Tab-separated table of C-alpha atoms in Angstrom:
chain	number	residue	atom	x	y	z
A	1	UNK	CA	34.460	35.587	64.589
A	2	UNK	CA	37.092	36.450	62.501
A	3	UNK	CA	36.480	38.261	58.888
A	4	UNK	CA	38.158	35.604	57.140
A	5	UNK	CA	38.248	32.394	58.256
A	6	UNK	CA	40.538	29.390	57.058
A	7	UNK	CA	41.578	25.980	58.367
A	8	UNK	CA	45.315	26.238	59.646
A	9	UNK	CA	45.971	22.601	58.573
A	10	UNK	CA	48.503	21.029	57.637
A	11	UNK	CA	46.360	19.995	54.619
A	12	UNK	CA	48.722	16.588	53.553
A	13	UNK	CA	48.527	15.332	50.229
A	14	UNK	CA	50.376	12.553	47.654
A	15	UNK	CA	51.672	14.097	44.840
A	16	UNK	CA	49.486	14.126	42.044
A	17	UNK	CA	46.434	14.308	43.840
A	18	UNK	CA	44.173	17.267	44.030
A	19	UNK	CA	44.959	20.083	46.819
A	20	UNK	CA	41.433	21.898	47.758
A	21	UNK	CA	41.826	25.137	50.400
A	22	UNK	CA	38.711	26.564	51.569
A	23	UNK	CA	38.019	29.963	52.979
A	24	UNK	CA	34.802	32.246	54.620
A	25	UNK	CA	34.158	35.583	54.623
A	26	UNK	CA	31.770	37.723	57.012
A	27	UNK	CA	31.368	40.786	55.096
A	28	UNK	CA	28.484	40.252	52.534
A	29	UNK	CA	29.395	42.705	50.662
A	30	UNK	CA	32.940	41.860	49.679
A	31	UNK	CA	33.351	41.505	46.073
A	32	UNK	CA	37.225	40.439	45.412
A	33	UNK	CA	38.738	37.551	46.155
A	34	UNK	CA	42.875	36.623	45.799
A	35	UNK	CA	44.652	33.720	46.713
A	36	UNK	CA	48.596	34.185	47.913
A	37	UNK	CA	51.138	31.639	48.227
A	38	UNK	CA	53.979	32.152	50.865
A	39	UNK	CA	56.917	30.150	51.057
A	40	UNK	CA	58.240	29.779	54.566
A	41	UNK	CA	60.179	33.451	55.132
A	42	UNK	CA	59.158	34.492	52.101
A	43	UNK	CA	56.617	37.608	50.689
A	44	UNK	CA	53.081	36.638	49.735
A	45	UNK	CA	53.145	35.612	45.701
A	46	UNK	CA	49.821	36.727	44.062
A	47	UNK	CA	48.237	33.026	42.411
A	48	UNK	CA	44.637	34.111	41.729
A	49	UNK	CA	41.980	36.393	41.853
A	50	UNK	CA	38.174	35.976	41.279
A	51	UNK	CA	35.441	38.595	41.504
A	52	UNK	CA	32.635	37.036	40.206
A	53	UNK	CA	30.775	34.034	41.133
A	54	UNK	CA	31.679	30.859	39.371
A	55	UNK	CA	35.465	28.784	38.612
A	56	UNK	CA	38.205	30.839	37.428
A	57	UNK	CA	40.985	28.780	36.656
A	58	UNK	CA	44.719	29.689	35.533
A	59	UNK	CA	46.841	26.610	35.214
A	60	UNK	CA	47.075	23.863	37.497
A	61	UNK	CA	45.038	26.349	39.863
A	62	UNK	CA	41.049	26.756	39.891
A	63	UNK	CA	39.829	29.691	41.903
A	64	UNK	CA	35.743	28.877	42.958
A	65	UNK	CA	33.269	31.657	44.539
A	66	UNK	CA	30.148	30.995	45.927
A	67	UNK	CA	28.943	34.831	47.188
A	68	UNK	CA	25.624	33.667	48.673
A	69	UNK	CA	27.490	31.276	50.805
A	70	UNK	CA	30.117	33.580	51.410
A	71	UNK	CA	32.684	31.052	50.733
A	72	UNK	CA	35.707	30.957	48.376
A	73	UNK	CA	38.454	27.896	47.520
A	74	UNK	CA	41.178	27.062	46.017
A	75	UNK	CA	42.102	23.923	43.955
A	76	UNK	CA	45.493	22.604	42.954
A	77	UNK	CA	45.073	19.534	40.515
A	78	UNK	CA	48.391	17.482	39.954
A	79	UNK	CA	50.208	18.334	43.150
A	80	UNK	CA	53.971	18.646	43.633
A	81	UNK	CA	56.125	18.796	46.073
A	82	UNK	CA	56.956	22.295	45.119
A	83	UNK	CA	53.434	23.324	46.024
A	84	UNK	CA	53.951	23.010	49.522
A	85	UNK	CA	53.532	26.690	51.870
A	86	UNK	CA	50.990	28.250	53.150
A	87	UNK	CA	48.194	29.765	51.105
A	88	UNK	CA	46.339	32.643	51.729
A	89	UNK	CA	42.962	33.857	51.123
A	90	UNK	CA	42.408	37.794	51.405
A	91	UNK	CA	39.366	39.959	50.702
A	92	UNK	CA	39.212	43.502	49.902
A	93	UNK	CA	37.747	45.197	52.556
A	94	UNK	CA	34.481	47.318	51.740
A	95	UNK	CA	33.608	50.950	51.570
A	96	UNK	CA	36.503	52.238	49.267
A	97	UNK	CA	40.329	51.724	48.860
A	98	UNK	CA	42.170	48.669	48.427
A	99	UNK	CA	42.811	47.608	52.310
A	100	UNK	CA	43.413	43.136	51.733
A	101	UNK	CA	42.112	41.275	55.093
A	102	UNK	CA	43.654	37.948	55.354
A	103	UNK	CA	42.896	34.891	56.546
A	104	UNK	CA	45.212	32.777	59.055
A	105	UNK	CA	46.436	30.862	56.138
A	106	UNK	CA	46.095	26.923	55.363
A	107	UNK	CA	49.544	25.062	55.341
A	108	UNK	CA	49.970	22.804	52.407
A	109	UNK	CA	52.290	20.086	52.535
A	110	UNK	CA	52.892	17.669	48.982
A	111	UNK	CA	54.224	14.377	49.853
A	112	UNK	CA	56.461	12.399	47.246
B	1	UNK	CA	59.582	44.815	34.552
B	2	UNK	CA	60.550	45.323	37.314
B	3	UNK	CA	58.589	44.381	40.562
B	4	UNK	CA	58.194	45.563	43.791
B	5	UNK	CA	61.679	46.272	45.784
B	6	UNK	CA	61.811	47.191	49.212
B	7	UNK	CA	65.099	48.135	51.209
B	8	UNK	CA	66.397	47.688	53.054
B	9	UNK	CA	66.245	43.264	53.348
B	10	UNK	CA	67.208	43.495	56.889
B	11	UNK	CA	66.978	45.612	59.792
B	12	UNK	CA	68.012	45.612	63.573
B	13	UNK	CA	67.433	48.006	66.125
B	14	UNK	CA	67.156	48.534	69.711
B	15	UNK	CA	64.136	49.454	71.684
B	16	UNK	CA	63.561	53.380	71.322
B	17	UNK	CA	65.179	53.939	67.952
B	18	UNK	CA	62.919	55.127	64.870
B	19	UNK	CA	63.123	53.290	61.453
B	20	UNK	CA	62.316	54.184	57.805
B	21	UNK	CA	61.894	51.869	55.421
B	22	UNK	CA	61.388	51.922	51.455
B	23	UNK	CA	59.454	50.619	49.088
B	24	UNK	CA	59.266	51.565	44.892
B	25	UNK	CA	56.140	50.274	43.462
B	26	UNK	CA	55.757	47.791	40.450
B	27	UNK	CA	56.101	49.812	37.235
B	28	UNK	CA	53.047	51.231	36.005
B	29	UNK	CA	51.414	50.886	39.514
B	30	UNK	CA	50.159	54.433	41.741
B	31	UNK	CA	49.053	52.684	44.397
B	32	UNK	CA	51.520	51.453	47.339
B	33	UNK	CA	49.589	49.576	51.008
B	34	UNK	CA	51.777	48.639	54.050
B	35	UNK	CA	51.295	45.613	55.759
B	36	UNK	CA	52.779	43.828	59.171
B	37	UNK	CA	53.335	40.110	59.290
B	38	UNK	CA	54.288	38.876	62.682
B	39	UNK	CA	56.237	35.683	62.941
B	40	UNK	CA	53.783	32.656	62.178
B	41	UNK	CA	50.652	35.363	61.610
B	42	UNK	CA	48.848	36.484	58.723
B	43	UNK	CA	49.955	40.152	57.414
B	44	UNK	CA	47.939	42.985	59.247
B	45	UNK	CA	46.909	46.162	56.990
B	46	UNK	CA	48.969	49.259	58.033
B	47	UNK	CA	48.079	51.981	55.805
B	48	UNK	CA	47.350	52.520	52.173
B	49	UNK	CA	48.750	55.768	50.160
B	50	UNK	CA	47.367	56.980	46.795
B	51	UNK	CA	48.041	60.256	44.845
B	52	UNK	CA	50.269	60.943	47.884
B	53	UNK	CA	47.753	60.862	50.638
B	54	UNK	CA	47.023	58.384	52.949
B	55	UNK	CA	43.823	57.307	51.577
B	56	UNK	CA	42.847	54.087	54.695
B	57	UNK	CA	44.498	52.785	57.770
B	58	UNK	CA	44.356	49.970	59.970
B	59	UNK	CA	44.658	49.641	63.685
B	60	UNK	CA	47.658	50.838	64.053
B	61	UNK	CA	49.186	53.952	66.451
B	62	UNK	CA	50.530	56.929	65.359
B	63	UNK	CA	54.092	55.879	65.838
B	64	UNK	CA	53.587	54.470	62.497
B	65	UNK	CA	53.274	56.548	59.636
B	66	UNK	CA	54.531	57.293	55.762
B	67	UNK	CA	54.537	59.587	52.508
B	68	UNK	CA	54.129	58.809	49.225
B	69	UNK	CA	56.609	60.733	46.586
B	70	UNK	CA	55.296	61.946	42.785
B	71	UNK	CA	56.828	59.074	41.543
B	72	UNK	CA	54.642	56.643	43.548
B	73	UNK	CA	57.171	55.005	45.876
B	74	UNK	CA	56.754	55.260	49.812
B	75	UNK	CA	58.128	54.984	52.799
B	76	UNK	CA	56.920	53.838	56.545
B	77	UNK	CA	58.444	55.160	59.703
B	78	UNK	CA	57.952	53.851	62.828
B	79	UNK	CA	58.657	55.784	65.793
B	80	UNK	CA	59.652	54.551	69.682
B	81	UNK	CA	60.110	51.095	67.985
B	82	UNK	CA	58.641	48.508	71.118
B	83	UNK	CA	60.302	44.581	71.028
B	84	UNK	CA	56.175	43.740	70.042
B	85	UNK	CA	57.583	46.175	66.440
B	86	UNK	CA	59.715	42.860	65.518
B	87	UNK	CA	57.474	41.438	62.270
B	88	UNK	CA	57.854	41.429	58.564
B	89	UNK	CA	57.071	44.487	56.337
B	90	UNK	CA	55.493	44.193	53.078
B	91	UNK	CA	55.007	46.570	50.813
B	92	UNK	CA	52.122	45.731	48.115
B	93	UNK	CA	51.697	47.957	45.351
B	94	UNK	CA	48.498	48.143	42.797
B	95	UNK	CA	46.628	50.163	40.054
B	96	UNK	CA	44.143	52.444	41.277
B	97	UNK	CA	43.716	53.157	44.654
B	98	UNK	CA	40.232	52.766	44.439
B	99	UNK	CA	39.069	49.658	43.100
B	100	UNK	CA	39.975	45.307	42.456
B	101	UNK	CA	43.251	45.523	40.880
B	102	UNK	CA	45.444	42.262	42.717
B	103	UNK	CA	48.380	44.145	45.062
B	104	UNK	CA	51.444	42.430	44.569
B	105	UNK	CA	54.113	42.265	47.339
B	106	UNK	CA	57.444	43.226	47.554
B	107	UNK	CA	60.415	40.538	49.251
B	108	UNK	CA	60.001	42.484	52.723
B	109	UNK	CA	61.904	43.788	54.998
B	110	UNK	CA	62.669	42.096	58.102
B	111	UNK	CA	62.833	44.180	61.399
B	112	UNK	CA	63.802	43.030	64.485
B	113	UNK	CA	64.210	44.527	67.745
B	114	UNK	CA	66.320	44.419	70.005
């Protein structure tokens, strides 16, 4: 089992519609959360972060955590084209410094 | 404000050689982590440095390693570079090497071996 787990997709939606990326953690103990967007042969681009259990949300984006089921998402409300890449969820490892474990990534793909 | 630049963009070398490449962290950040993103894979943890130590690292072998300077930024050098060395290297830099702050990533640099 992998330490973060998401779907690889392609996740397809209309434009407009709502985008929702789901990701699982093993580590219990993890406590941050983020959310990158890649373009294709492009860097990771920081889109959220959530530490606490609950909806963050930040724009167009809603960050959710649910700790005692070990699962975090992301939701995109009013979809664009320009939304589609890959997203991915990391975790900060436990037990000290900053080390970010990804998941596979989900690929998103906004149809007009 | 400047972000996170790494150099150089692009890179090719032959099997054998040795590399270094550079990052400078976003202003007001201490904290600088090396990752390894191979072609269609999620980025891999390298190492992380912080007050010019290397405070965690990942499975990597020791033909990989790196320095932090005083003024935060880093390199990573990779030794006996193998054709498996061919990925993406990000640089992410943060606040604090021990703690939540978000890491934010540099453009790359692309090495591929020949």
């Amino acid at each position: 089992q992998k330490e973060v787990e998401q779907n690889s997709g392609p996740l397809s939606v209309p434009e407009g519609a709502i985008a929702s990326l789901n990701c699982t953690y093993s580590d219990r103990g993890s406590q941050s959360f983020f959310w990158y967007r890649q373009y294709s042969g492009k860097s990771p681009e920081l889109i959220m972060f959530i530490y606490s259990n609950g909806d963050k949300e930040d724009g167009r984006f809603t960050a959710q955590l649910n700790k005692a089921s070990q699962y975090v998402s992301l939701l995109i409300r009013d979809s664009q084209p320009s939304d589609s890449a890959t997203y991915l969820c990391a975790v900060k490892g436990t037990g000290g410094y900053n080390k970010l474990i990804f998941g596979a990534g989900t690929r998103l793909a906004v149809h007009p | 404000d400047a972000g996170v630049t790494q150099s150089p963009t692009h890179l090719i070398k032959t099997r054998g050689q040795q590399v270094t490449l550079r990052c400078s962290p976003k202003s007001g950040h201490d904290t600088v982590s090396w990752y390894q993103q191979a072609l269609g894979q999620e980025p891999q943890f390298i190492f992380q440095y912080y007050e010019e130590e290397e405070r965690q690292r990942g499975n990597f072998p020791d033909r990989f390693s790196g320095h932090q300077f005083p003024n935060y930024s880093s390199e990573l050098n990779v030794n006996a570079l193998l054709l498996g060395d061919s990925a993406l290297y990000l640089c992410a830099s943060s606040l604090g090497g021990y703690g939540n702050q978000p890491q934010h990533f540099g453009d790359g640099t692309r090495l591929s071996i020949l």
